[in-house]
Amino acid sequence: MSEIALLEWVRGPGFQIATIILVVGVIIRIFEILMLGRKSNLAEAKGSEFASGMRTIVTRSVPTAESFKRSSLTIVAGYVFHFGLFVTIFLYAPHILLIKGVTGLAWPALPTPVVDIVAVVSIIALLVVLVHRFNNKVLRYLTTSGDLFAWFVTIAPLVTGYIAFHRIGMSGPALLAVHILSVELLMVVLPFTKLAHAFTIFMARWYNGAISGYRGVQS
Amino acid sequence: MASQSDKEKTLGDVLRSHGVSRRSFMKYCATTASMMALSPAMIPMIAEALEKAKKPSVIWLSFQECTGCTESLTRAGASTIENLIFDSISLDYHHTLQAAAGHGAEAAREEAMREHHGKYLLVVDGSIPMDNPGYSTIAGISNYDMLMEAAAGAAAIIAVGTCATYGGLPKANPNPTGAVSVGDLIKDKPIINVPGCPPIPVVITGVLTHFLTFGNLPELDDLGRPMAFYGQSIHDRCYRRPFYDKGLFAETFDDEGAKKGWCLYKLGCKGPTTYNACATTKWNNGTSFPIEAGHPCLGCSEPEFWDGGGFYKALSIPTADIGETALYAAAGAAAVGVALGAMNRSKKGSAAKAHEKVTLEDLEK
C-alpha cells in the first residue's frame, strides 16, 4: 500500500469505522450505566439531589488545599495536559474544519503558533506524569498495563500531530496518515478503557453529589 | 517525422543549427544539473554527452487520455532549449503529432521498433482498459497488445501523466473501463513515472537529458518518480507556507485573506501531501503555478487524486460522510443499549425472585 493510499484509507473507511466504534461503544456503555438502576431509597429526602449534584461537579473539579499539597505534581500536570488536549483538539483550525465538516458547527480557531506551544507543553506534561508514575513507589505498584496503554494512545495523537505539522521524519502523506491513524486508535479504544471518563466523569460526579444531597450531607 | 539524414545528427548539431549559442547551451546544462541536484562538476559531462548524443528513437503511445500531456509539452512556451531537446529527439511514432495516418503510421511504429530494438525509449500517456479491449483501440489493436509489443523492445519506458502512471481519471471510481497504469502491467522494464495532470514539460526534458547523459534512469522515489523533480512537496516549497504556519487562511476565493494571498488550506489545497516541482519550476515559462494564481493544489501528481474526497475539501476533513455514519451508529447503539439494559434488569429481577431468605432452620442445620 502506498503512503497516499494509506492516507485515503484513514481519511475514508478508517475514520468511518473508528467513528462507528466510538459512537456505538460510548452509547452502549452509557445506557448500561444509566439502566442499571438503583434500589429505591425509602428514607425521606433531606435535600435536593440536583443542586448538590451540580455543585459537586464543580467542587470535585477543583482540588482541595490538602489534596493539592499531597499530590501537587499529578494535579498540575494533569490539568495542563487536559487543558492542552482541549486546545489542540478543539481550537486548531484544521480540526475545527473537520468538526464543521461532520456536524456543521464551527467556532474561531486560536493562532496556529499558540496551539503549537500548547501541544509541546501537553506532551511535556504527559511525559512528566509518566516519569512520576515510575518514580513514585505507590503509583508504580498500582500501575497496570492498561494505564500505560491509555497513556500511549493519549500522547500518540499529540506527538504525531506535532511532527505532522512540522513535517519531521516522514513524507507529507505518511505524516498525516500516521496522525489520523493514531487518533482513530484513540477513538476505537476510548469507550472500552479508563479513557471513557471523557464521557462519564461529570455523570459520576453529579451522582456522588446527588447521593449526598438526598441525605442532606455535604459532598 | 525525422528524415534519415536528421537521424545521423548529434544533439549538438541540431541545437547549433537552431542557432543556440554555446553560452545558452552551457546555461541549460548548468540549470539541468542544479535542478536534478547533480554536482557542478557534472556540467561539462552533461554538455559533452548531450553534444555527442545521437538522436534517440522515441515511440510515443497514447491510450485512454485527453491529449493534455501532449498539449502541455508541445505548447510549453517559446522556443526554449527544453523544447529544442524535445524537438530533436527522433519521435518516430506519436499518433497525435505525426503527419502519417492509418497504415502508414503503424508502419512507422513497426519500423522504429524493428530498427532500434532494445534501444528506443517508449513514452506512454493514458491508461490501459482491461475490462473490454474495445474501449480504446488504435488501428484495431487493443491498447494492451500495443503496449506489450512496444514495451518488449524498449530500453526504458517513461509513463507520462497521471493516467499512465497511476490510472488517473479513467481509473476514478467506479473505473468503468477497468483502467490500469503502465506500471501495473509491465514489471520487467525500467519505468520512470512522470505524473501530473498534465506534468511539467521541463520534467520530461530533464529525464531525457539524464538518459542521454548517463545512459540510465535518474534516482526514483517509491512511486517511480524522479527524485529531482518530485523530491519535495508543494507545501514545503510554497511561498504561502508562512501563512499556513501562522494559521492565516483564505476562507473563500474572494475574501480579504484570498486578496492578501493567505494559505489556501481551508479551500482544499492538497499541497501538504503532493510531491511535484510546480512551486519551484512553475508553469508557462516560469510565470506562475496554480497556488500563485489563487487556486489550491489539486494533488494531480499523486495516485487516486480524483477520488481524494473533493478538490475543495480540506485535507483534515474525512472523505466519507461521517455525520450520517455517526447518526446511524447512534440510533443502532441506542437500540442495542435499551435491549442490553432490559436484559440486565430482567436478570436482576429474576435473581431477586430466586433469592431465598435464610431461615433459622437453615442456620441450625
Coordinates of C-alpha atoms in Angstrom, one line a residue:
Chain A
M1 CA 0.0 0.0 0.0
S2 CA 1.4 3.4 -1.0
E3 CA 1.5 6.2 1.6
I4 CA -1.2 8.1 -0.3
A5 CA -3.4 5.0 -0.4
L6 CA -3.0 4.6 3.4
L7 CA -3.9 8.3 3.8
E8 CA -7.0 7.9 1.7
W9 CA -8.0 4.8 3.7
V10 CA -7.6 6.6 7.1
R11 CA -9.5 9.6 5.8
G12 CA -12.3 7.5 4.4
P13 CA -13.2 3.9 5.6
G14 CA -10.8 4.0 8.5
F15 CA -12.4 7.2 10.0
Q16 CA -15.8 5.7 9.4
I17 CA -15.0 2.5 11.2
A18 CA -13.4 4.4 14.1
T19 CA -16.5 6.7 14.4
I20 CA -18.9 3.8 14.5
I21 CA -16.9 2.0 17.2
L22 CA -16.6 5.3 19.2
V23 CA -20.3 6.2 19.0
V24 CA -21.7 2.7 19.5
G25 CA -19.2 2.0 22.3
V26 CA -19.9 5.2 24.2
I27 CA -23.7 5.0 23.9
I28 CA -23.9 1.4 24.9
R29 CA -21.7 2.0 27.9
I30 CA -23.8 5.0 29.0
F31 CA -27.0 3.1 28.5
E32 CA -25.6 0.2 30.5
I33 CA -24.7 2.5 33.4
L34 CA -28.0 4.5 33.4
M35 CA -30.3 1.5 33.0
L36 CA -28.5 -0.4 35.8
G37 CA -31.0 1.2 38.2
R38 CA -30.7 1.6 41.9
K39 CA -32.7 0.3 44.8
S40 CA -35.3 3.0 45.6
N41 CA -34.3 4.8 48.8
L42 CA -37.2 4.6 51.2
A43 CA -35.8 7.3 53.5
E44 CA -37.2 10.7 53.3
A45 CA -35.1 13.1 51.1
K46 CA -33.3 15.7 53.3
G47 CA -32.2 17.9 50.4
S48 CA -32.0 18.5 46.7
E49 CA -30.3 15.8 44.6
F50 CA -29.9 18.1 41.6
A51 CA -28.4 21.1 43.3
S52 CA -25.9 19.0 45.3
G53 CA -25.0 17.1 42.1
M54 CA -24.3 20.2 40.1
R55 CA -22.3 21.7 42.9
T56 CA -20.2 18.6 43.3
I57 CA -19.3 18.6 39.5
V58 CA -17.6 22.0 40.3
T59 CA -16.2 21.2 43.7
R60 CA -14.7 17.9 42.8
S61 CA -13.1 19.5 39.7
V62 CA -11.1 21.9 42.0
P63 CA -8.6 20.2 44.3
T64 CA -8.8 21.0 48.0
A65 CA -5.7 22.6 49.6
E66 CA -4.9 19.4 51.4
S67 CA -5.0 17.1 48.3
F68 CA -3.2 19.7 46.3
K69 CA -0.4 19.7 48.8
R70 CA -0.3 15.9 48.8
S71 CA -0.1 15.3 45.1
S72 CA 0.6 18.7 43.5
L73 CA 2.6 17.4 40.6
T74 CA -0.1 15.0 39.5
I75 CA -2.7 17.6 39.8
V76 CA -0.8 20.4 37.9
A77 CA 0.5 18.1 35.2
G78 CA -2.9 16.5 34.9
Y79 CA -4.7 19.9 34.5
V80 CA -2.0 21.1 32.0
F81 CA -2.4 18.1 29.6
H82 CA -6.2 18.1 29.9
F83 CA -6.3 21.8 29.1
G84 CA -3.8 21.2 26.3
L85 CA -5.8 18.3 24.8
F86 CA -8.9 20.6 24.8
V87 CA -7.0 23.4 23.0
T88 CA -5.2 21.2 20.4
I89 CA -8.4 19.2 19.6
F90 CA -11.0 21.9 19.6
L91 CA -9.2 25.2 18.8
Y92 CA -6.8 24.2 16.0
A93 CA -8.1 25.4 12.6
P94 CA -7.8 22.2 10.6
H95 CA -9.6 20.3 13.5
I96 CA -12.4 22.9 13.5
L97 CA -12.8 22.3 9.8
L98 CA -13.2 18.6 10.5
I99 CA -15.9 19.2 13.2
K100 CA -17.6 21.6 10.8
G101 CA -17.5 19.0 8.0
V102 CA -19.1 16.4 10.3
T103 CA -21.5 18.4 12.4
G104 CA -21.9 21.8 10.6
L105 CA -20.8 23.6 13.8
A106 CA -17.8 25.9 13.8
W107 CA -16.1 28.5 16.0
P108 CA -13.0 30.7 15.8
A109 CA -9.6 29.0 16.0
L110 CA -6.6 30.0 18.1
P111 CA -3.5 31.2 16.1
T112 CA -1.5 28.1 15.0
P113 CA 1.7 29.1 16.9
V114 CA -0.3 29.2 20.1
V115 CA -1.7 25.7 19.5
D116 CA 1.8 24.6 18.7
I117 CA 3.2 25.8 22.0
V118 CA 0.2 24.2 23.9
A119 CA 0.9 20.9 22.1
V120 CA 4.5 20.9 23.3
V121 CA 3.6 21.8 26.9
S122 CA 1.0 19.0 26.9
I123 CA 3.5 16.5 25.6
I124 CA 5.9 17.5 28.3
A125 CA 3.1 17.3 31.0
L126 CA 2.3 13.8 29.8
L127 CA 5.9 12.8 30.0
V128 CA 6.1 14.2 33.5
V129 CA 3.2 12.2 34.7
L130 CA 4.7 9.0 33.2
V131 CA 8.1 9.7 34.9
H132 CA 6.3 10.4 38.2
R133 CA 4.3 7.2 37.8
F134 CA 7.5 5.2 37.7
N135 CA 9.4 7.2 40.3
N136 CA 6.6 7.0 42.9
K137 CA 6.6 3.6 44.7
V138 CA 2.9 3.5 45.3
L139 CA 1.9 4.7 41.8
R140 CA 4.3 2.1 40.3
Y141 CA 2.7 -0.6 42.4
L142 CA -0.8 0.4 41.3
T143 CA 0.2 0.8 37.6
T144 CA -1.3 -1.8 35.2
S145 CA -0.5 -2.3 31.5
G146 CA -3.9 -0.7 30.8
D147 CA -2.7 2.5 32.4
L148 CA 0.3 2.6 30.2
F149 CA -1.8 1.8 27.1
A150 CA -4.2 4.6 27.9
W151 CA -1.2 6.9 28.3
F152 CA 0.2 5.8 25.0
V153 CA -3.0 6.3 23.0
T154 CA -3.3 9.8 24.6
I155 CA 0.1 11.1 23.8
A156 CA 0.3 9.5 20.4
P157 CA -2.0 11.9 18.6
L158 CA -0.2 14.9 20.2
V159 CA 3.2 13.7 19.1
T160 CA 2.1 12.6 15.6
G161 CA 0.2 15.8 15.2
Y162 CA 3.2 17.8 16.2
I163 CA 5.6 16.1 13.8
A164 CA 2.9 16.2 11.0
F165 CA 2.7 20.0 11.4
H166 CA 6.4 20.4 11.5
R167 CA 6.9 17.7 8.8
I168 CA 9.6 15.8 10.7
G169 CA 10.9 12.4 9.6
M170 CA 8.4 11.2 7.0
S171 CA 6.7 12.2 3.8
G172 CA 3.7 14.5 3.9
P173 CA 1.0 11.8 3.2
A174 CA 2.7 9.4 5.7
L175 CA 2.8 12.0 8.4
L176 CA -0.8 12.9 8.1
A177 CA -1.9 9.2 7.7
V178 CA 0.0 8.3 10.9
H179 CA -1.5 11.2 12.8
I180 CA -5.1 10.3 11.7
L181 CA -4.4 6.7 12.4
S182 CA -3.3 7.5 16.0
V183 CA -6.5 9.5 16.5
E184 CA -8.5 6.6 15.2
L185 CA -6.8 4.2 17.6
L186 CA -7.8 6.6 20.4
M187 CA -11.4 6.7 19.2
V188 CA -11.6 2.9 19.0
V189 CA -10.2 2.2 22.5
L190 CA -11.8 5.2 24.3
P191 CA -15.1 3.6 25.2
F192 CA -13.5 0.4 26.5
T193 CA -10.7 1.7 28.6
K194 CA -10.5 4.1 31.5
L195 CA -10.4 6.9 28.9
A196 CA -14.2 6.5 28.8
H197 CA -14.1 9.0 31.7
A198 CA -14.3 11.7 29.0
F199 CA -18.0 10.9 28.8
T200 CA -18.7 9.6 32.3
I201 CA -16.8 11.9 34.6
F202 CA -19.4 14.6 35.1
M203 CA -22.1 12.0 35.3
A204 CA -20.3 10.2 38.1
R205 CA -19.5 13.4 39.9
W206 CA -23.1 14.5 39.7
Y207 CA -24.2 11.2 41.1
N208 CA -21.9 11.3 44.0
G209 CA -23.2 14.8 44.8
A210 CA -26.8 13.7 44.4
I211 CA -26.5 10.9 46.9
S212 CA -25.1 13.3 49.5
G213 CA -27.8 15.9 48.6
Y214 CA -30.5 13.3 49.2
R215 CA -29.1 12.5 52.6
G216 CA -28.6 16.2 53.3
V217 CA -24.9 15.9 53.9
Q218 CA -22.1 17.9 52.4
S219 CA -20.5 16.1 49.4
Chain B
M1 CA 8.8 12.7 -38.7
A2 CA 12.5 13.0 -38.9
S3 CA 14.4 12.2 -42.1
Q4 CA 17.3 9.8 -42.3
S5 CA 20.0 12.5 -42.5
D6 CA 18.5 14.1 -39.4
K7 CA 18.8 10.9 -37.5
E8 CA 22.6 10.9 -38.0
K9 CA 23.0 14.3 -36.5
T10 CA 24.0 14.7 -32.9
L11 CA 22.0 16.7 -30.5
G12 CA 24.8 19.3 -30.6
D13 CA 24.4 19.6 -34.3
V14 CA 20.7 20.1 -34.0
L15 CA 21.0 22.8 -31.3
R16 CA 23.6 24.7 -33.3
S17 CA 21.6 24.5 -36.5
H18 CA 18.7 26.1 -34.5
G19 CA 21.1 29.0 -33.6
V20 CA 21.5 28.0 -29.9
S21 CA 24.7 29.7 -28.7
R22 CA 27.4 27.8 -26.7
R23 CA 26.6 30.1 -23.7
S24 CA 22.9 29.4 -23.6
F25 CA 23.6 25.7 -24.1
M26 CA 26.0 25.6 -21.1
K27 CA 23.5 27.6 -19.1
Y28 CA 20.9 24.9 -19.9
C29 CA 23.4 22.2 -18.8
A30 CA 24.1 24.1 -15.5
T31 CA 20.4 24.6 -14.8
T32 CA 19.6 21.0 -15.5
A33 CA 22.5 19.9 -13.2
S34 CA 21.2 22.1 -10.4
M35 CA 17.6 21.1 -10.9
M36 CA 18.5 17.4 -10.8
A37 CA 20.6 18.0 -7.7
L38 CA 23.9 17.0 -9.5
S39 CA 27.3 18.3 -8.6
P40 CA 28.5 21.3 -10.7
A41 CA 31.4 19.1 -11.8
M42 CA 28.8 17.2 -13.8
I43 CA 28.0 20.2 -16.0
P44 CA 30.8 19.6 -18.6
M45 CA 29.9 15.9 -18.6
I46 CA 26.3 16.7 -19.3
A47 CA 27.4 19.2 -22.1
E48 CA 29.7 16.6 -23.7
A49 CA 27.2 13.8 -23.5
L50 CA 24.4 16.0 -25.0
E51 CA 26.8 17.3 -27.7
K52 CA 27.6 13.8 -28.8
A53 CA 24.3 12.1 -28.2
K54 CA 22.7 10.6 -31.3
K55 CA 19.1 11.4 -31.6
P56 CA 17.3 8.7 -29.6
S57 CA 14.4 7.0 -31.2
V58 CA 11.2 7.6 -29.2
I59 CA 7.9 5.9 -29.7
W60 CA 5.0 7.6 -28.0
L61 CA 1.8 5.7 -27.3
S62 CA -1.4 7.4 -26.3
F63 CA -4.1 5.3 -24.7
Q64 CA -7.0 6.4 -22.5
E65 CA -6.1 10.1 -22.2
C66 CA -7.2 13.6 -23.0
T67 CA -4.1 14.8 -25.0
G68 CA -3.5 17.3 -22.2
C69 CA 0.0 15.8 -21.7
T70 CA 1.0 16.3 -25.3
E71 CA -0.6 19.8 -25.2
S72 CA 1.5 20.6 -22.2
L73 CA 4.7 19.5 -23.9
T74 CA 4.1 21.0 -27.3
R75 CA 2.7 24.3 -26.1
A76 CA 5.3 24.7 -23.3
G77 CA 6.1 28.2 -24.5
A78 CA 8.6 30.0 -26.7
S79 CA 11.5 28.2 -28.3
T80 CA 13.4 27.2 -25.2
I81 CA 16.3 24.7 -25.2
E82 CA 14.0 22.3 -23.4
N83 CA 11.7 22.4 -26.4
L84 CA 14.6 22.0 -28.8
I85 CA 15.8 19.0 -26.9
F86 CA 12.3 17.6 -27.1
D87 CA 12.0 18.5 -30.7
S88 CA 15.4 17.0 -31.6
I89 CA 14.6 13.5 -30.4
S90 CA 13.6 11.2 -33.2
L91 CA 9.9 11.0 -32.4
D92 CA 9.2 8.0 -34.7
Y93 CA 5.6 7.5 -33.7
H94 CA 3.1 9.8 -32.0
H95 CA -0.3 9.4 -33.5
T96 CA -1.5 12.9 -32.5
L97 CA 1.6 14.7 -33.8
Q98 CA 2.8 12.7 -36.8
A99 CA 1.8 13.5 -40.3
A100 CA 1.3 9.9 -41.4
A101 CA -2.0 8.3 -40.7
G102 CA -3.6 4.8 -40.8
H103 CA -1.4 2.0 -42.1
G104 CA 1.5 4.5 -42.8
A105 CA 1.6 5.5 -39.1
E106 CA 1.5 1.9 -37.9
A107 CA 4.2 1.0 -40.4
A108 CA 6.4 3.8 -38.9
R109 CA 6.0 2.4 -35.4
E110 CA 6.8 -1.1 -36.5
E111 CA 9.8 0.0 -38.4
A112 CA 11.2 2.0 -35.5
M113 CA 10.6 -0.9 -33.2
R114 CA 12.5 -3.3 -35.5
E115 CA 15.3 -0.9 -36.3
H116 CA 16.0 0.2 -32.8
H117 CA 15.0 -2.9 -30.9
G118 CA 16.3 -2.8 -27.3
K119 CA 17.4 0.8 -27.7
Y120 CA 14.3 3.0 -28.2
L121 CA 12.6 5.0 -25.5
L122 CA 8.9 4.2 -25.1
V123 CA 6.8 7.1 -23.8
V124 CA 3.2 6.3 -22.8
D125 CA 0.4 8.7 -21.9
G126 CA -3.0 7.4 -20.9
S127 CA -4.2 4.3 -19.0
I128 CA -4.9 0.9 -20.4
P129 CA -8.5 -0.5 -20.3
M130 CA -8.5 -4.1 -19.1
D131 CA -12.3 -4.6 -19.0
N132 CA -13.2 -4.6 -22.6
P133 CA -10.4 -4.0 -25.1
G134 CA -12.8 -2.3 -27.4
Y135 CA -13.0 0.7 -25.0
S136 CA -9.8 2.0 -26.6
T137 CA -8.1 0.8 -29.8
I138 CA -5.6 2.2 -32.3
A139 CA -5.8 0.8 -35.8
G140 CA -7.8 -2.1 -34.5
I141 CA -5.1 -3.0 -32.0
S142 CA -6.0 -3.0 -28.3
N143 CA -4.1 -0.7 -26.0
Y144 CA -2.9 -3.7 -24.0
D145 CA -1.5 -5.5 -27.1
M146 CA 0.2 -2.4 -28.4
L147 CA 1.8 -1.6 -25.1
M148 CA 3.1 -5.1 -24.6
E149 CA 4.5 -5.3 -28.1
A150 CA 6.2 -1.9 -27.9
A151 CA 7.5 -2.5 -24.3
A152 CA 9.2 -5.7 -25.3
G153 CA 11.9 -3.9 -27.3
A154 CA 12.1 -0.7 -25.3
A155 CA 15.3 0.3 -23.4
A156 CA 13.2 2.1 -20.9
I157 CA 9.6 3.4 -20.5
I158 CA 8.5 6.9 -19.5
A159 CA 5.0 6.9 -18.2
V160 CA 3.8 10.5 -18.8
G161 CA 0.8 11.9 -16.9
T162 CA -1.3 10.6 -14.1
C163 CA -3.3 8.3 -16.3
A164 CA -0.2 6.3 -17.5
T165 CA 1.4 6.4 -14.0
Y166 CA -1.5 5.6 -11.8
G167 CA -4.6 5.1 -13.9
G168 CA -5.7 8.7 -13.5
L169 CA -9.2 9.9 -14.4
P170 CA -10.2 6.8 -16.3
K171 CA -9.4 4.7 -13.2
A172 CA -11.5 7.1 -11.0
N173 CA -14.3 5.4 -9.0
P174 CA -16.1 3.3 -10.4
N175 CA -13.4 2.7 -13.0
P176 CA -15.9 1.7 -15.8
T177 CA -13.2 0.5 -18.2
G178 CA -11.1 -1.4 -15.7
A179 CA -8.2 1.1 -16.3
V180 CA -4.7 0.3 -15.1
S181 CA -1.4 2.1 -15.2
V182 CA 1.7 1.1 -17.3
G183 CA 3.4 0.0 -14.1
D184 CA 0.5 -2.3 -13.2
L185 CA 1.2 -4.3 -16.4
I186 CA 5.0 -4.1 -17.0
K187 CA 7.3 -5.4 -14.4
D188 CA 10.4 -6.3 -16.4
K189 CA 11.4 -2.9 -17.8
P190 CA 12.7 0.2 -16.1
I191 CA 9.8 2.7 -15.8
I192 CA 10.1 6.3 -15.0
N193 CA 6.8 7.8 -13.8
V194 CA 6.2 11.4 -14.6
P195 CA 2.8 12.1 -13.1
G196 CA 0.8 15.3 -13.3
C197 CA -2.4 16.3 -14.9
P198 CA -0.6 17.4 -17.0
P199 CA 3.1 17.0 -16.0
I200 CA 5.5 19.9 -16.2
P201 CA 7.3 19.9 -19.6
V202 CA 10.7 20.5 -18.2
V203 CA 10.5 17.4 -16.2
I204 CA 10.2 15.4 -19.4
T205 CA 13.2 17.0 -21.0
G206 CA 15.1 16.7 -17.7
V207 CA 14.5 13.0 -17.7
L208 CA 15.5 12.8 -21.4
T209 CA 18.7 14.8 -20.6
H210 CA 19.6 12.5 -17.8
F211 CA 19.0 9.4 -20.0
L212 CA 21.1 10.9 -22.8
T213 CA 23.9 12.0 -20.4
F214 CA 24.3 8.9 -18.2
G215 CA 22.5 6.3 -20.2
N216 CA 20.4 5.3 -17.2
L217 CA 17.5 6.4 -15.2
P218 CA 17.6 9.2 -12.7
E219 CA 17.1 8.3 -9.0
L220 CA 13.4 7.5 -8.4
D221 CA 11.2 7.6 -5.3
D222 CA 8.9 4.8 -4.1
L223 CA 6.3 5.8 -6.7
G224 CA 8.8 5.6 -9.5
R225 CA 9.1 9.4 -9.9
P226 CA 12.4 11.2 -10.5
M227 CA 13.5 12.5 -7.0
A228 CA 15.0 15.6 -8.6
F229 CA 11.5 16.8 -9.5
Y230 CA 9.3 15.0 -7.1
G231 CA 11.6 15.0 -4.1
Q232 CA 9.9 17.9 -2.3
S233 CA 6.2 18.6 -1.6
I234 CA 4.3 21.6 -2.9
H235 CA 3.7 22.6 0.7
D236 CA 7.4 22.6 1.6
R237 CA 8.3 24.9 -1.3
C238 CA 5.1 27.0 -1.3
Y239 CA 5.6 30.8 -1.0
R240 CA 2.3 30.9 1.0
R241 CA 3.8 28.5 3.6
P242 CA 4.5 31.3 6.2
F243 CA 0.7 32.0 6.3
Y244 CA 0.0 28.3 7.0
D245 CA 2.5 28.3 9.8
K246 CA 0.8 31.4 11.3
G247 CA -2.7 30.0 10.8
L248 CA -3.7 32.7 8.3
F249 CA -6.1 31.1 5.8
A250 CA -8.3 32.3 3.0
E251 CA -11.9 31.2 3.8
T252 CA -13.4 31.8 0.4
F253 CA -12.0 32.7 -3.0
D254 CA -12.8 36.4 -2.7
D255 CA -12.4 37.3 0.9
E256 CA -9.7 39.5 2.5
G257 CA -7.5 36.6 3.1
A258 CA -7.6 35.5 -0.5
K259 CA -6.7 39.0 -1.6
K260 CA -3.8 39.1 0.8
G261 CA -2.5 35.8 -0.6
W262 CA -3.0 33.8 2.6
C263 CA -2.8 30.0 2.7
L264 CA -5.4 28.0 0.7
Y265 CA -5.5 25.0 3.1
K266 CA -9.2 25.6 4.0
L267 CA -10.1 25.8 0.3
G268 CA -8.9 22.3 -0.1
C269 CA -5.2 22.7 -1.0
K270 CA -3.5 19.3 -1.3
G271 CA 0.0 20.9 -1.2
P272 CA 1.0 19.2 2.1
T273 CA 0.5 15.7 0.5
T274 CA 1.6 16.4 -3.0
Y275 CA 5.1 15.9 -4.5
N276 CA 5.8 17.9 -7.6
A277 CA 8.1 20.7 -8.9
C278 CA 5.3 23.2 -9.6
A279 CA 6.3 25.6 -6.8
T280 CA 9.9 25.8 -8.0
T281 CA 9.8 25.1 -11.7
K282 CA 6.4 26.8 -12.3
W283 CA 4.4 26.8 -15.5
N284 CA 4.2 28.9 -18.7
N285 CA 7.9 29.6 -18.9
G286 CA 8.2 30.1 -15.2
T287 CA 5.3 32.5 -14.9
S288 CA 3.4 31.0 -12.0
F289 CA 1.7 27.9 -10.7
P290 CA -1.9 27.2 -9.6
I291 CA -1.4 28.4 -6.0
E292 CA 0.2 31.6 -7.2
A293 CA -2.9 32.1 -9.3
G294 CA -5.1 31.8 -6.2
H295 CA -6.3 28.2 -6.6
P296 CA -5.5 25.3 -4.2
C297 CA -3.3 22.5 -5.4
L298 CA -5.4 19.5 -6.6
G299 CA -2.7 17.0 -5.9
C300 CA -2.7 15.8 -9.5
S301 CA 0.7 14.1 -9.3
E302 CA -0.4 11.7 -6.6
P303 CA -2.3 8.4 -7.1
E304 CA -6.1 8.5 -6.9
F305 CA -6.3 12.2 -6.8
W306 CA -9.7 12.2 -8.4
D307 CA -11.1 10.2 -5.5
G308 CA -9.4 12.1 -2.8
G309 CA -12.6 13.4 -1.3
G310 CA -13.1 16.5 -3.4
F311 CA -10.8 19.2 -4.7
Y312 CA -12.3 21.9 -2.4
K313 CA -12.5 19.8 0.8
A314 CA -9.6 20.5 3.2
L315 CA -7.2 17.6 4.0
S316 CA -8.4 17.4 7.6
I317 CA -12.0 16.6 6.6
P318 CA -12.8 12.9 6.3
T319 CA -13.7 11.8 2.8
A320 CA -16.7 9.7 3.9
D321 CA -19.9 11.1 5.2
I322 CA -19.1 10.8 8.9
G323 CA -22.2 12.8 10.2
E324 CA -24.6 10.3 8.6
T325 CA -22.4 7.3 9.8
A326 CA -22.5 8.7 13.3
L327 CA -26.3 9.2 13.3
Y328 CA -27.0 5.6 12.1
A329 CA -24.4 4.3 14.6
A330 CA -26.0 6.3 17.4
A331 CA -29.5 5.1 16.5
G332 CA -28.4 1.4 16.3
A333 CA -26.4 1.7 19.6
A334 CA -29.3 3.3 21.4
A335 CA -31.5 0.3 20.4
V336 CA -28.8 -2.2 21.5
G337 CA -28.3 -0.2 24.7
V338 CA -32.0 -0.4 25.6
A339 CA -32.1 -4.1 24.8
L340 CA -29.0 -4.7 27.0
G341 CA -30.4 -2.6 29.8
A342 CA -33.7 -4.6 29.6
M343 CA -31.8 -7.8 29.7
N344 CA -29.8 -6.7 32.8
R345 CA -33.0 -5.6 34.5
S346 CA -34.8 -8.9 33.9
K347 CA -31.7 -10.7 35.1
K348 CA -31.7 -8.7 38.2
G349 CA -35.4 -9.2 38.7
S350 CA -35.2 -13.0 38.3
A351 CA -32.2 -13.1 40.7
A352 CA -34.2 -11.2 43.3
K353 CA -37.1 -13.5 42.8
A354 CA -34.9 -16.6 43.1
H355 CA -33.4 -15.1 46.3
E356 CA -34.3 -17.2 49.3
K357 CA -34.1 -15.8 52.8
V358 CA -32.0 -17.7 55.3
T359 CA -34.3 -19.1 57.9
L360 CA -33.5 -20.2 61.5
E361 CA -33.9 -23.8 60.4
D362 CA -31.2 -23.2 57.8
L363 CA -28.8 -21.9 60.4
E364 CA -29.4 -24.8 62.7
K365 CA -28.6 -27.4 60.0

